[in-house]
Tab-separated table of C-alpha atoms and ligand atoms in Angstrom:
chain	number	residue	atom	x	y	z
A	228	MET	CA	16.345	35.673	166.406
A	229	LYS	CA	19.624	34.929	164.678
A	230	THR	CA	21.002	36.684	161.611
A	231	LEU	CA	23.969	35.020	159.986
A	232	ILE	CA	26.239	36.944	157.623
A	233	VAL	CA	28.090	34.525	155.374
A	234	TYR	CA	30.663	35.916	152.983
A	235	TYR	CA	33.855	35.544	151.019
A	236	SER	CA	36.251	38.423	150.548
A	237	MET	CA	39.619	38.238	148.860
A	238	TYR	CA	40.870	41.814	149.317
A	239	GLY	CA	38.641	43.057	152.150
A	240	HIS	CA	35.914	45.069	150.396
A	241	VAL	CA	33.134	42.548	151.015
A	242	HIS	CA	34.531	42.133	154.538
A	243	LYS	CA	34.064	45.872	155.236
A	244	MET	CA	30.556	45.727	153.805
A	245	ALA	CA	29.836	42.668	155.996
A	246	GLU	CA	30.835	44.648	159.097
A	247	ALA	CA	28.357	47.363	158.146
A	248	VAL	CA	25.622	44.765	157.455
A	249	ALA	CA	26.293	43.354	160.943
A	250	GLU	CA	26.029	46.819	162.533
A	251	GLY	CA	22.637	47.306	160.919
A	252	ALA	CA	21.328	43.883	161.934
A	253	LYS	CA	22.530	44.358	165.525
A	254	SER	CA	20.442	47.505	165.850
A	255	VAL	CA	17.256	45.403	165.702
A	256	PRO	CA	16.162	44.405	169.229
A	257	ASN	CA	16.563	40.755	170.245
A	258	THR	CA	18.760	39.997	167.240
A	259	GLU	CA	21.876	37.891	167.606
A	260	VAL	CA	24.313	38.488	164.745
A	261	ALA	CA	27.148	36.203	163.671
A	262	ALA	CA	29.580	36.802	160.806
A	263	ARG	CA	31.221	33.859	159.063
A	264	ARG	CA	33.593	33.376	156.129
A	265	VAL	CA	33.169	30.515	153.692
A	266	PRO	CA	36.178	28.187	153.367
A	267	GLU	CA	39.015	29.221	151.051
A	268	THR	CA	39.524	26.987	148.037
A	269	LEU	CA	42.730	28.552	146.692
A	270	SER	CA	46.229	27.617	147.805
A	271	GLN	CA	48.483	30.089	149.641
A	272	GLU	CA	50.649	30.148	146.519
A	273	ILE	CA	47.771	31.298	144.318
A	274	LEU	CA	46.580	33.796	146.939
A	275	SER	CA	50.088	35.171	147.089
A	276	LYS	CA	50.224	35.524	143.295
A	277	MET	CA	46.892	37.345	143.494
A	278	GLY	CA	48.286	39.746	146.123
A	279	ALA	CA	45.700	38.704	148.702
A	280	ILE	CA	47.821	37.500	151.641
A	281	GLU	CA	47.804	40.733	153.693
A	282	ALA	CA	44.071	41.246	153.261
A	283	GLN	CA	43.406	37.613	154.191
A	284	LYS	CA	45.374	38.017	157.433
A	285	ALA	CA	43.109	40.872	158.479
A	286	MET	CA	40.097	38.538	158.181
A	287	GLU	CA	41.600	35.549	159.992
A	288	ARG	CA	39.688	36.244	163.194
A	289	VAL	CA	36.320	35.700	161.450
A	290	PRO	CA	35.254	32.079	162.009
A	291	VAL	CA	34.773	29.834	159.002
A	292	CYS	CA	31.165	28.825	158.369
A	293	THR	CA	29.953	25.254	158.400
A	294	VAL	CA	27.068	24.164	156.229
A	295	ASP	CA	25.050	23.064	159.273
A	296	GLU	CA	25.257	26.543	160.775
A	297	LEU	CA	23.004	27.830	158.011
A	298	ALA	CA	20.119	25.824	159.470
A	299	THR	CA	20.474	27.579	162.853
A	300	ALA	CA	19.717	31.065	161.506
A	301	ASP	CA	16.432	32.883	160.981
A	302	ALA	CA	17.987	35.106	158.327
A	303	ILE	CA	21.099	34.668	156.189
A	304	ILE	CA	22.760	37.585	154.420
A	305	PHE	CA	25.343	36.473	151.871
A	306	GLY	CA	28.241	38.575	150.607
A	307	THR	CA	30.384	37.761	147.580
A	308	PRO	CA	32.737	39.584	145.240
A	309	THR	CA	31.765	39.513	141.571
A	310	ARG	CA	33.530	36.936	139.428
A	311	PHE	CA	32.590	37.448	135.779
A	312	GLY	CA	29.170	38.697	136.858
A	313	ASN	CA	28.510	35.763	139.178
A	314	MET	CA	29.249	34.770	142.756
A	315	CYS	CA	32.832	33.685	143.503
A	316	GLY	CA	33.876	30.034	143.317
A	317	GLN	CA	34.501	29.802	147.066
A	318	MET	CA	30.867	30.693	147.755
A	319	LYS	CA	29.588	28.387	145.004
A	320	GLN	CA	31.605	25.489	146.370
A	321	PHE	CA	30.224	26.146	149.857
A	322	LEU	CA	26.656	26.280	148.573
A	323	ASP	CA	27.169	23.177	146.449
A	324	ALA	CA	27.720	21.329	149.734
A	325	THR	CA	24.224	22.218	150.976
A	326	GLY	CA	22.388	19.392	149.182
A	327	GLY	CA	21.687	17.681	152.506
A	328	LEU	CA	20.033	20.833	153.868
A	329	TRP	CA	18.030	21.172	150.660
A	330	ALA	CA	16.823	17.546	150.917
A	331	LYS	CA	15.499	18.247	154.424
A	332	GLY	CA	14.043	21.640	153.499
A	333	ALA	CA	16.162	23.013	156.317
A	334	LEU	CA	16.331	26.553	154.927
A	335	VAL	CA	12.719	26.862	153.762
A	336	GLY	CA	11.088	30.056	155.040
A	337	LYS	CA	14.269	31.709	156.276
A	338	VAL	CA	15.005	35.224	155.067
A	339	GLY	CA	17.778	35.483	152.444
A	340	SER	CA	19.598	38.517	151.103
A	341	VAL	CA	22.773	39.261	149.120
A	342	PHE	CA	25.367	42.046	148.877
A	343	THR	CA	28.396	42.293	146.630
A	344	SER	CA	31.467	44.114	145.351
A	345	SER	CA	32.901	44.497	141.859
A	346	ALA	CA	35.981	46.179	140.453
A	347	THR	CA	34.095	48.384	138.006
A	348	GLN	CA	30.868	50.330	138.206
A	349	HIS	CA	29.041	48.196	135.645
A	350	GLY	CA	31.013	45.005	136.128
A	351	GLY	CA	28.122	42.805	137.212
A	352	GLN	CA	26.872	43.784	140.659
A	353	GLU	CA	23.226	43.321	139.746
A	354	SER	CA	23.797	40.073	137.827
A	355	THR	CA	25.826	38.694	140.740
A	356	ILE	CA	23.066	39.374	143.258
A	357	LEU	CA	20.227	38.233	141.001
A	358	SER	CA	21.945	35.021	139.902
A	359	PHE	CA	22.844	34.282	143.543
A	360	MET	CA	19.147	34.536	144.367
A	361	ILE	CA	18.372	31.537	142.113
A	362	THR	CA	20.179	29.284	144.585
A	363	LEU	CA	18.354	30.892	147.497
A	364	LEU	CA	14.996	30.307	145.816
A	365	HIS	CA	15.837	26.627	145.317
A	366	HIS	CA	16.389	26.473	149.065
A	367	GLY	CA	13.052	28.176	149.733
A	368	LEU	CA	14.418	31.334	151.302
A	369	VAL	CA	12.243	34.441	151.333
A	370	LEU	CA	14.213	37.054	149.380
A	371	VAL	CA	14.801	40.556	150.667
A	372	GLY	CA	16.660	43.273	148.759
A	373	LEU	CA	17.414	46.928	149.389
A	374	PRO	CA	14.179	48.900	148.967
A	375	TYR	CA	14.167	52.480	147.691
A	376	SER	CA	13.381	53.575	151.216
A	377	PHE	CA	17.167	53.517	151.317
A	378	GLN	CA	17.292	56.769	149.383
A	379	GLY	CA	21.064	56.716	149.032
A	380	GLN	CA	20.636	54.559	145.943
A	381	MET	CA	18.868	57.457	144.163
A	382	ARG	CA	21.822	59.808	144.319
A	383	ASN	CA	23.730	60.862	141.216
A	384	ASP	CA	26.106	63.320	142.799
A	385	GLU	CA	28.740	60.672	143.383
A	386	ILE	CA	29.601	57.235	142.025
A	387	THR	CA	27.966	54.676	144.271
A	388	GLY	CA	27.008	51.041	144.528
A	389	GLY	CA	23.628	49.909	145.792
A	390	SER	CA	20.529	48.812	143.888
A	391	PRO	CA	17.079	47.450	144.784
A	392	TYR	CA	18.673	43.995	144.702
A	393	GLY	CA	21.182	44.669	147.447
A	394	ALA	CA	24.038	46.772	148.754
A	395	SER	CA	27.265	46.851	146.784
A	396	THR	CA	30.586	48.610	146.539
A	397	ILE	CA	32.946	49.411	143.685
A	398	ALA	CA	36.447	48.264	144.578
A	399	GLY	CA	38.387	49.771	141.663
A	400	THR	CA	40.418	47.796	139.150
A	401	ASN	CA	43.343	47.522	141.583
A	402	GLY	CA	41.177	47.333	144.702
A	403	GLU	CA	42.206	50.912	145.473
A	404	ARG	CA	38.728	52.183	146.337
A	405	SER	CA	37.218	51.587	149.781
A	406	PRO	CA	33.476	51.352	150.390
A	407	THR	CA	32.089	54.891	150.618
A	408	GLU	CA	29.901	56.101	153.484
A	409	ASN	CA	26.870	55.837	151.187
A	410	GLU	CA	27.700	52.220	150.307
A	411	LEU	CA	28.276	51.355	153.969
A	412	GLU	CA	24.986	53.017	154.853
A	413	ALA	CA	23.279	50.821	152.236
A	414	ALA	CA	24.853	47.773	153.866
A	415	ARG	CA	23.693	48.900	157.337
A	416	PHE	CA	20.211	49.487	155.969
A	417	GLN	CA	20.107	46.029	154.403
A	418	GLY	CA	21.243	44.367	157.636
A	419	ARG	CA	18.640	46.263	159.645
A	420	HIS	CA	15.895	45.627	157.096
A	421	VAL	CA	16.554	41.878	156.881
A	422	ALA	CA	16.703	41.449	160.670
A	423	ALA	CA	13.490	43.450	161.115
A	424	ILE	CA	11.652	41.309	158.554
A	425	ALA	CA	12.962	38.104	160.131
A	426	SER	CA	11.658	39.352	163.510
A	427	LYS	CA	8.217	40.002	162.044
A	428	LEU	CA	8.162	36.540	160.422
A	429	ALA	CA	9.206	34.920	163.701
A	430	ARG	CA	6.210	36.528	165.411
B	544	FMN	C1	38.584	35.899	138.490
B	544	FMN	C2	38.034	37.251	138.764
B	544	FMN	C3	36.943	37.698	138.070
B	544	FMN	C4	36.425	38.979	138.304
B	544	FMN	N1	35.343	39.381	137.587
B	544	FMN	C5	34.898	40.653	137.732
B	544	FMN	C6	33.821	41.134	136.952
B	544	FMN	O1	33.179	40.416	136.179
B	544	FMN	N2	33.466	42.432	137.105
B	544	FMN	C7	34.113	43.279	137.958
B	544	FMN	O2	33.773	44.453	138.024
B	544	FMN	N3	35.101	42.834	138.763
B	544	FMN	C8	35.505	41.543	138.663
B	544	FMN	N4	36.519	41.082	139.457
B	544	FMN	C9	37.044	41.954	140.526
B	544	FMN	C10	36.453	41.564	141.902
B	544	FMN	O3	35.048	41.583	141.877
B	544	FMN	C11	36.998	42.476	142.987
B	544	FMN	O4	38.351	42.145	143.167
B	544	FMN	C12	36.224	42.317	144.262
B	544	FMN	O5	34.939	42.878	144.144
B	544	FMN	C13	36.885	42.929	145.457
B	544	FMN	O6	36.186	42.482	146.611
B	544	FMN	P1	36.998	41.810	147.817
B	544	FMN	O7	37.997	42.835	148.249
B	544	FMN	O8	35.978	41.584	148.891
B	544	FMN	O9	37.626	40.544	147.351
B	544	FMN	C14	37.020	39.820	139.263
B	544	FMN	C15	38.129	39.346	139.986
B	544	FMN	C16	38.635	38.076	139.743
B	544	FMN	C17	39.816	37.602	140.537
């Protein structure tokens, strides 16, 4: 049973959420978990202008995903920052290279799930996850979200990400906010939930 976490993170928020997703998935017996970044498409010069160099260094140790690796997993959990309410270009470019897998039906029947991060509370977390799922449906993945059995998404006593569509965090307009314990718990729940469903399907 292999769960692959495939993500892009510019400033580290999605990266922190990915670590929590991995923790959750690892807690399911007989589950192998691997985290991968999608390839960068921006030059060092642009990344520098965007103030992303330090954060990128902290993620260097995470191996870069290849398209063929997707076919080796039983479940794939994707993470992307919001870009105008959609997935980021790096992730889109990676997925646009999966035509060969699509032609072979290589991802049909695998479990798919998505988590995200946005700068603002209503800046497009739900639209990012839902629009991402269109691509996953074209590939024939079985979609899994974040059910309300994760009760942390019901709370109103603090600002929090997380919806039935998937875990999320609010990064702040200058990236100054870190994922809260509730948001990380949502990510752990999602990882655990996806891996458990993939195990049941494998049986
Ligand atoms: C080109 C661009 C578009 C963005 N669009 C949105 C947006 O529509 N809504 C929003 O809340 N944040 C938006 N953001 C902010 C990012 O979502 C935010 O930096 C990201 O969630 C932080 O995650 P990371 O640290 O993993 O990169 C945008 C950022 C960039 C660079």
